[in-house]
Short mmCIF file of C-alpha atoms in Angstrom, two decimals:
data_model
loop_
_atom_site.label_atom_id
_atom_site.label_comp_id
_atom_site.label_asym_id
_atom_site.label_seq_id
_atom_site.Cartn_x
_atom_site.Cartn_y
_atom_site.Cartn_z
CA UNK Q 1 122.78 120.50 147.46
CA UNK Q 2 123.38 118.17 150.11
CA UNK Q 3 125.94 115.17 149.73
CA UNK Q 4 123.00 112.41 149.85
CA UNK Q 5 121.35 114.23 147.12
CA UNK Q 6 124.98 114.18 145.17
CA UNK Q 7 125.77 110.97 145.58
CA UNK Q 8 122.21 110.02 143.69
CA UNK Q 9 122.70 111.71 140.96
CA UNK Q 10 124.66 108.61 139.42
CA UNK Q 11 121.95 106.36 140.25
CA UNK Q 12 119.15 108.62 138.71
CA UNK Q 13 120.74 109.37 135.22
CA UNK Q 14 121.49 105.75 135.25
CA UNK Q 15 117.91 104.81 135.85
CA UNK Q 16 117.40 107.52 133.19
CA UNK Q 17 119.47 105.95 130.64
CA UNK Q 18 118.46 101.83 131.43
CA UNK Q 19 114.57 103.46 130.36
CA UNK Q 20 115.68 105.62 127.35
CA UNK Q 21 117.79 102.43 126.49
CA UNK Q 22 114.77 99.82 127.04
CA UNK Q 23 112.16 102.36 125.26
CA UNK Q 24 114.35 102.34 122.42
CA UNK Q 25 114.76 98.94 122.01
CA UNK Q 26 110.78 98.18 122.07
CA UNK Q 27 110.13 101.09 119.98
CA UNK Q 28 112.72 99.12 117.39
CA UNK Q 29 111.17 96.01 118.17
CA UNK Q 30 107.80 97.39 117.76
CA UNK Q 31 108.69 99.21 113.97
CA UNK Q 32 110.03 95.12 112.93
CA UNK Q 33 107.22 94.10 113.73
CA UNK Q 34 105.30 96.33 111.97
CA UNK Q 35 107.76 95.73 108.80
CA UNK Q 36 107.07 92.15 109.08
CA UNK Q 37 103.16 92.50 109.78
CA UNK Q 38 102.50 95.35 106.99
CA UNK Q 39 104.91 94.64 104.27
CA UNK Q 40 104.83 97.37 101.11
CA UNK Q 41 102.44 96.62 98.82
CA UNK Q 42 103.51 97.00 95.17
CA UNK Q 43 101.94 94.23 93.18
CA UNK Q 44 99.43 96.87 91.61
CA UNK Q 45 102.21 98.63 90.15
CA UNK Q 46 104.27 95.55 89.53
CA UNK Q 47 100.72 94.19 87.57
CA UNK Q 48 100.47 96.75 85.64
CA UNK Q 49 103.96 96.63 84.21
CA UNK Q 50 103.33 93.15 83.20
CA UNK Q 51 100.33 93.74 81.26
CA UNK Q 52 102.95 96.71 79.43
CA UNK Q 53 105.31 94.13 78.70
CA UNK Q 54 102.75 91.76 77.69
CA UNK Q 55 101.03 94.08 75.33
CA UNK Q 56 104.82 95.07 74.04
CA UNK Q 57 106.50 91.87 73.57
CA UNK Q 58 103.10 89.62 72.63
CA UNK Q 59 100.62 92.02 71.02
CA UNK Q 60 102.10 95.23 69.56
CA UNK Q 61 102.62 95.33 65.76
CA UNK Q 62 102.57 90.98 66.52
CA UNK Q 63 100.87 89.01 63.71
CA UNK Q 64 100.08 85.41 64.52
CA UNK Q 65 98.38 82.28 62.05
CA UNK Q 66 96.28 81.13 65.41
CA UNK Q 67 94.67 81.40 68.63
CA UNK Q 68 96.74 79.36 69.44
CA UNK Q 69 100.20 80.73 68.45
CA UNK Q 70 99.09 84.21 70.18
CA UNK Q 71 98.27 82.12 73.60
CA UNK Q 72 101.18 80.62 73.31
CA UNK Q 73 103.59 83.71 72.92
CA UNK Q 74 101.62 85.70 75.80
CA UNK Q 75 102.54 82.80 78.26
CA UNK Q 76 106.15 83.08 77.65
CA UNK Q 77 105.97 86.85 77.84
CA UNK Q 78 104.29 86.54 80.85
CA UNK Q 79 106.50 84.12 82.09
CA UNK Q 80 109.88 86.26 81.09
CA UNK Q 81 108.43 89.49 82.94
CA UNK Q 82 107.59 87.36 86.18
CA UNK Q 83 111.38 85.83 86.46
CA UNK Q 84 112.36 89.34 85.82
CA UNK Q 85 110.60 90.48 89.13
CA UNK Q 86 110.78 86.74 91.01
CA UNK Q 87 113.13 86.07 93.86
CA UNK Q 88 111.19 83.23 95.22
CA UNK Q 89 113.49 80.15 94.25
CA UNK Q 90 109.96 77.96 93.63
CA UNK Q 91 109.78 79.49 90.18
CA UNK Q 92 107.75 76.21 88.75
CA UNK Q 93 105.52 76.60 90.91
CA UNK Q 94 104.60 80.62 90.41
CA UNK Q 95 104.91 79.78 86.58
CA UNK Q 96 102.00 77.31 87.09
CA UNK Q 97 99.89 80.13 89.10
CA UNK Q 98 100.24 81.56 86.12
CA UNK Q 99 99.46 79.58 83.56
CA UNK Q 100 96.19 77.90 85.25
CA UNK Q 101 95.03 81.43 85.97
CA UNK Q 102 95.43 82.87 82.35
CA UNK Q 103 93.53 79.61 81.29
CA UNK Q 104 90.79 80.38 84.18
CA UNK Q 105 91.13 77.99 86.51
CA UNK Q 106 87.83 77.32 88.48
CA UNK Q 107 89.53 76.30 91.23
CA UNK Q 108 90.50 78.48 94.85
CA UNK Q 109 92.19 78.38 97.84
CA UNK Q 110 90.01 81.39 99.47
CA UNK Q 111 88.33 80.83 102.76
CA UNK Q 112 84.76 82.09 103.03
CA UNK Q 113 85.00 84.54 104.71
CA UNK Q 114 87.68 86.37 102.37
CA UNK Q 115 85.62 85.32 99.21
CA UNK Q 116 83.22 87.02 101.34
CA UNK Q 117 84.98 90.24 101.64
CA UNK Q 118 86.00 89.75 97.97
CA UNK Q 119 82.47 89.83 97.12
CA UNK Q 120 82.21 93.26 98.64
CA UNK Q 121 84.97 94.33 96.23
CA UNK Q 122 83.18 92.92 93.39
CA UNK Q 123 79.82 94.54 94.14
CA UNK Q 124 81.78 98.21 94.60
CA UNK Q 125 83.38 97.32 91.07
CA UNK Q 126 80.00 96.39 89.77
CA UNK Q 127 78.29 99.73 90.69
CA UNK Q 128 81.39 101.92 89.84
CA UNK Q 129 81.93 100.68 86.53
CA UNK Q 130 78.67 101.47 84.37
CA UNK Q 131 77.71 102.50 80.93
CA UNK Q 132 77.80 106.32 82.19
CA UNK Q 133 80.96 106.35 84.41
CA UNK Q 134 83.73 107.36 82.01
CA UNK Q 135 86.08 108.33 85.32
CA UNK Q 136 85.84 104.54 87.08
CA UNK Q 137 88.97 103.84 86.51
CA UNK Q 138 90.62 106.71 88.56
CA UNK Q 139 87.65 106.33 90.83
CA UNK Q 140 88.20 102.71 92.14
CA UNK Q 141 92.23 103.20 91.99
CA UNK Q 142 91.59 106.27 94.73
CA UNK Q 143 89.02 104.03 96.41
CA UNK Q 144 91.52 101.08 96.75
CA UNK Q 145 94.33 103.15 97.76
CA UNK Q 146 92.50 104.75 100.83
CA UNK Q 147 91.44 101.26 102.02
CA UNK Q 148 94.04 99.40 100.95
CA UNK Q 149 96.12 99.73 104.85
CA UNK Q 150 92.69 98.60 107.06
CA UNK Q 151 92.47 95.03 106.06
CA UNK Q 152 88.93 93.38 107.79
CA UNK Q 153 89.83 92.73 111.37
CA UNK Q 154 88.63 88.99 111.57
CA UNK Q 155 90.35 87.56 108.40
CA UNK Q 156 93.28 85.58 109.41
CA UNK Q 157 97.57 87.24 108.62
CA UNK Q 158 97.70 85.75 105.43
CA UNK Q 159 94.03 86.23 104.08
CA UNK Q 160 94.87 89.90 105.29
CA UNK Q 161 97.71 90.29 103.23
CA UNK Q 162 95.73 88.49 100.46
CA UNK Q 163 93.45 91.11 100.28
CA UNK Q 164 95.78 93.93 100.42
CA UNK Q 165 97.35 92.53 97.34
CA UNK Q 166 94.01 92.44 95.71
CA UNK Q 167 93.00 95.59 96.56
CA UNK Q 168 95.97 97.28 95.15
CA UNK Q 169 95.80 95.42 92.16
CA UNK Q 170 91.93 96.27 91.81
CA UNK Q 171 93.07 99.85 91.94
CA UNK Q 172 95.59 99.74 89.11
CA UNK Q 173 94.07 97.39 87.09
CA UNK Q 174 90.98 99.34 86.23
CA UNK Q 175 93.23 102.62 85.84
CA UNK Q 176 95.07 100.62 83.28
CA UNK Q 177 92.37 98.91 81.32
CA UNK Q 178 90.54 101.89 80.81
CA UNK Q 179 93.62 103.73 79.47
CA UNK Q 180 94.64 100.72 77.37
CA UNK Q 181 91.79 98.46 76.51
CA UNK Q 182 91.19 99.99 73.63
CA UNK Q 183 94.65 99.86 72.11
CA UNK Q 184 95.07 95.75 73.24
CA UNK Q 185 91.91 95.11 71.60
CA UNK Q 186 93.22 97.39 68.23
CA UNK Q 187 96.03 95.24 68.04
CA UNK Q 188 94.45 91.34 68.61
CA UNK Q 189 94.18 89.18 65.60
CA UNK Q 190 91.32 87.33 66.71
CA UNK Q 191 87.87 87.04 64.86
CA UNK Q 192 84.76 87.76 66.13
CA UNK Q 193 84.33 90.40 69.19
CA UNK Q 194 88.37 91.13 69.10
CA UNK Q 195 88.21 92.18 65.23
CA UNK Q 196 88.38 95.82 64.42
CA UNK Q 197 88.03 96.71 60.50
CA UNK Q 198 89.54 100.26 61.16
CA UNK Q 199 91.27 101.90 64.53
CA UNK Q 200 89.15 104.46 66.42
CA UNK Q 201 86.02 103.71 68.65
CA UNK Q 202 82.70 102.70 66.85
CA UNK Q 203 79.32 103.31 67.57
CA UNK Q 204 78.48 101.68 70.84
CA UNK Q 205 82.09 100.89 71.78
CA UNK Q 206 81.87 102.53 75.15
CA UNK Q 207 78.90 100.13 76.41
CA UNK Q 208 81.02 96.59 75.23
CA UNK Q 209 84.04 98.31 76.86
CA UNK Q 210 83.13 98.89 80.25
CA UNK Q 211 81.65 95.63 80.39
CA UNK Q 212 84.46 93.39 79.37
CA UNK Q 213 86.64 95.95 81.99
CA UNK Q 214 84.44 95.16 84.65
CA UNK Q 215 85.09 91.37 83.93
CA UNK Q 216 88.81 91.62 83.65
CA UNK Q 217 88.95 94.04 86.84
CA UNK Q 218 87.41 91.25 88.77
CA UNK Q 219 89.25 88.46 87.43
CA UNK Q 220 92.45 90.72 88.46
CA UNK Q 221 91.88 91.23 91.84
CA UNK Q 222 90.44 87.39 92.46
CA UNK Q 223 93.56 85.78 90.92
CA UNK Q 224 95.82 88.22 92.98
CA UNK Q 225 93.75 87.01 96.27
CA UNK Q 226 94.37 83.54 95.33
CA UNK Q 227 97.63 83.62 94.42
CA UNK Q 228 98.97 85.30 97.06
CA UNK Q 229 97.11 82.87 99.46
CA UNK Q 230 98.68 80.05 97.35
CA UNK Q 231 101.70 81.75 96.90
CA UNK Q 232 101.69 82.21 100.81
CA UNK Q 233 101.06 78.68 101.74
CA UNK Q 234 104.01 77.15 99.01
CA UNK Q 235 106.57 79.51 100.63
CA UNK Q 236 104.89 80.27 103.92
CA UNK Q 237 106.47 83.77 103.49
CA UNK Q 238 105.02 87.22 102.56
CA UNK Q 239 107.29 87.64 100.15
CA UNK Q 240 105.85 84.22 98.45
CA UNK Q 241 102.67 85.65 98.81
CA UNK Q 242 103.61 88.84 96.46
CA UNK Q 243 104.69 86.89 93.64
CA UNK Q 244 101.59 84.73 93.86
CA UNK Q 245 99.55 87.16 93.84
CA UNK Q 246 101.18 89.00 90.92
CA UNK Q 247 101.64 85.65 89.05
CA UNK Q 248 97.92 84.80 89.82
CA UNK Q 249 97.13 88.76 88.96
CA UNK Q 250 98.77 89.23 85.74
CA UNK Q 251 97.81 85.96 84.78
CA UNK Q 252 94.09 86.36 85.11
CA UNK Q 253 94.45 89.82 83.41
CA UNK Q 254 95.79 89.15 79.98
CA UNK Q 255 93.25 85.60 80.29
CA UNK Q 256 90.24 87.63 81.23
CA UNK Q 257 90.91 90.59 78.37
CA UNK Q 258 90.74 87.36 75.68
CA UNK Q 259 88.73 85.02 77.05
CA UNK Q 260 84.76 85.89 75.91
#
């Protein structure tokens, strides 16, 4: 080896180790950014373990003299599971999401063109949920998880996210309501289509359920997309965003399963 060649040895590894060092650095860069774009999605899971503690604390073994006293008592559960899970410092203002989405609040804070792609998630619910589809529960929860990390290109960060959220909670809301609907409406006071005489299914029980599931699937998965949009814009955080969309999610759930 000659003596030029030697001496450039330095030089080399140090060129070596300035591009290992640089690569490195984007590559960690690059993995933040990906954190920060594509943040875990766990508000299905999260939703459904509301609706647990909701059909726990408000319904299970629960008598009530009204309507009234039963509303009440599920908005407080709700409201004690969500501060268990909130870390968002706004806490009126997810209690209200809520609240105005267990009531069914007409109004919404989704741009057209993710109501749009909503839609698309309501017509797949509508066709997978029928009278002869006892599996569309597990069906849609597999569906949602396999497109649940290719959001539709044009929608905006947030309305992204937003339908992420909704997505996941479209996915394990319908696996939960068709394990459990039967069992929350066993255990309702109510008159009229929420009474049951004796427990068991009845004689045409399968065609009312799977259209009051269809109902509360949707309402899920639209007050998770609006809540996490509303959630997003209060906060202007993705983590704001989560808990509005679980506030707006859970909220719309246990309001859909009683409203007729």
């Amino acid at each position: 080896m000659t003596n030029k060649a030697f001496k450039s040895i330095p030089f080399v590894m140090l060129l070596l180790a300035i591009t290992f060092s640089c690569s490195e650095k984007e590559e960690t860069i690059d993995n933040q950014t990906n954190i920060k774009n594509n943040p875990v999605i766990v508000t299905g899971k999260l939703h459904n373990q509301g609706l647990a503690y909701v059909y726990e604390k408000s319904l299970l073994n629960q008598n009530y003299d009204s309507d009234s006293a039963m509303n009440e008592q599920i908005i407080l559960d709700g409201l004690k599971f969500l501060h268990s899970t909130d870390e968002a410092s706004n806490t009126d203002f997810f209690d209200e999401v809520f609240v105005s989405h267990y009531n069914g609040t007409e109004e919404t804070v989704l741009s057209e063109p993710l109501q749009i792609e909503l839609q698309k998630l309501i017509d797949y619910v509508d066709q997978t949920i029928t009278e002869t589809n006892e599996n569309g529960g597990q069906e849609i929860f597999e569906y949602s998880q396999s497109i649940i990390n290719t959001p539709p290109e044009h929608l905006d960060e947030f309305e992204k996210l937003a339908w992420q959220h909704a997505v996941d909670v479209m996915g394990y809301s319908a696996q939960y309501w068709y394990e459990y609907y039967g069992d929350w409406k066993d255990e309702t006071n109510l008159k009229g289509e929420f009474s049951i005489v004796s427990k068991g299914p009845k004689k045409g029980w399968w065609k009312k359920f799977w259209k009051k599931v269809k109902k509360i699937v949707v309402a899920d998965f639209s007050g998770a997309a609006s809540g996490a949009i509303s959630g997003g814009l209060s906060s202007g955080t993705w983590e704001g965003a989560g808990i509005g969309a679980l506030s707006g999610g859970v909220g719309a759930s246990v309001g859909a399963a009683f409203r007729k």
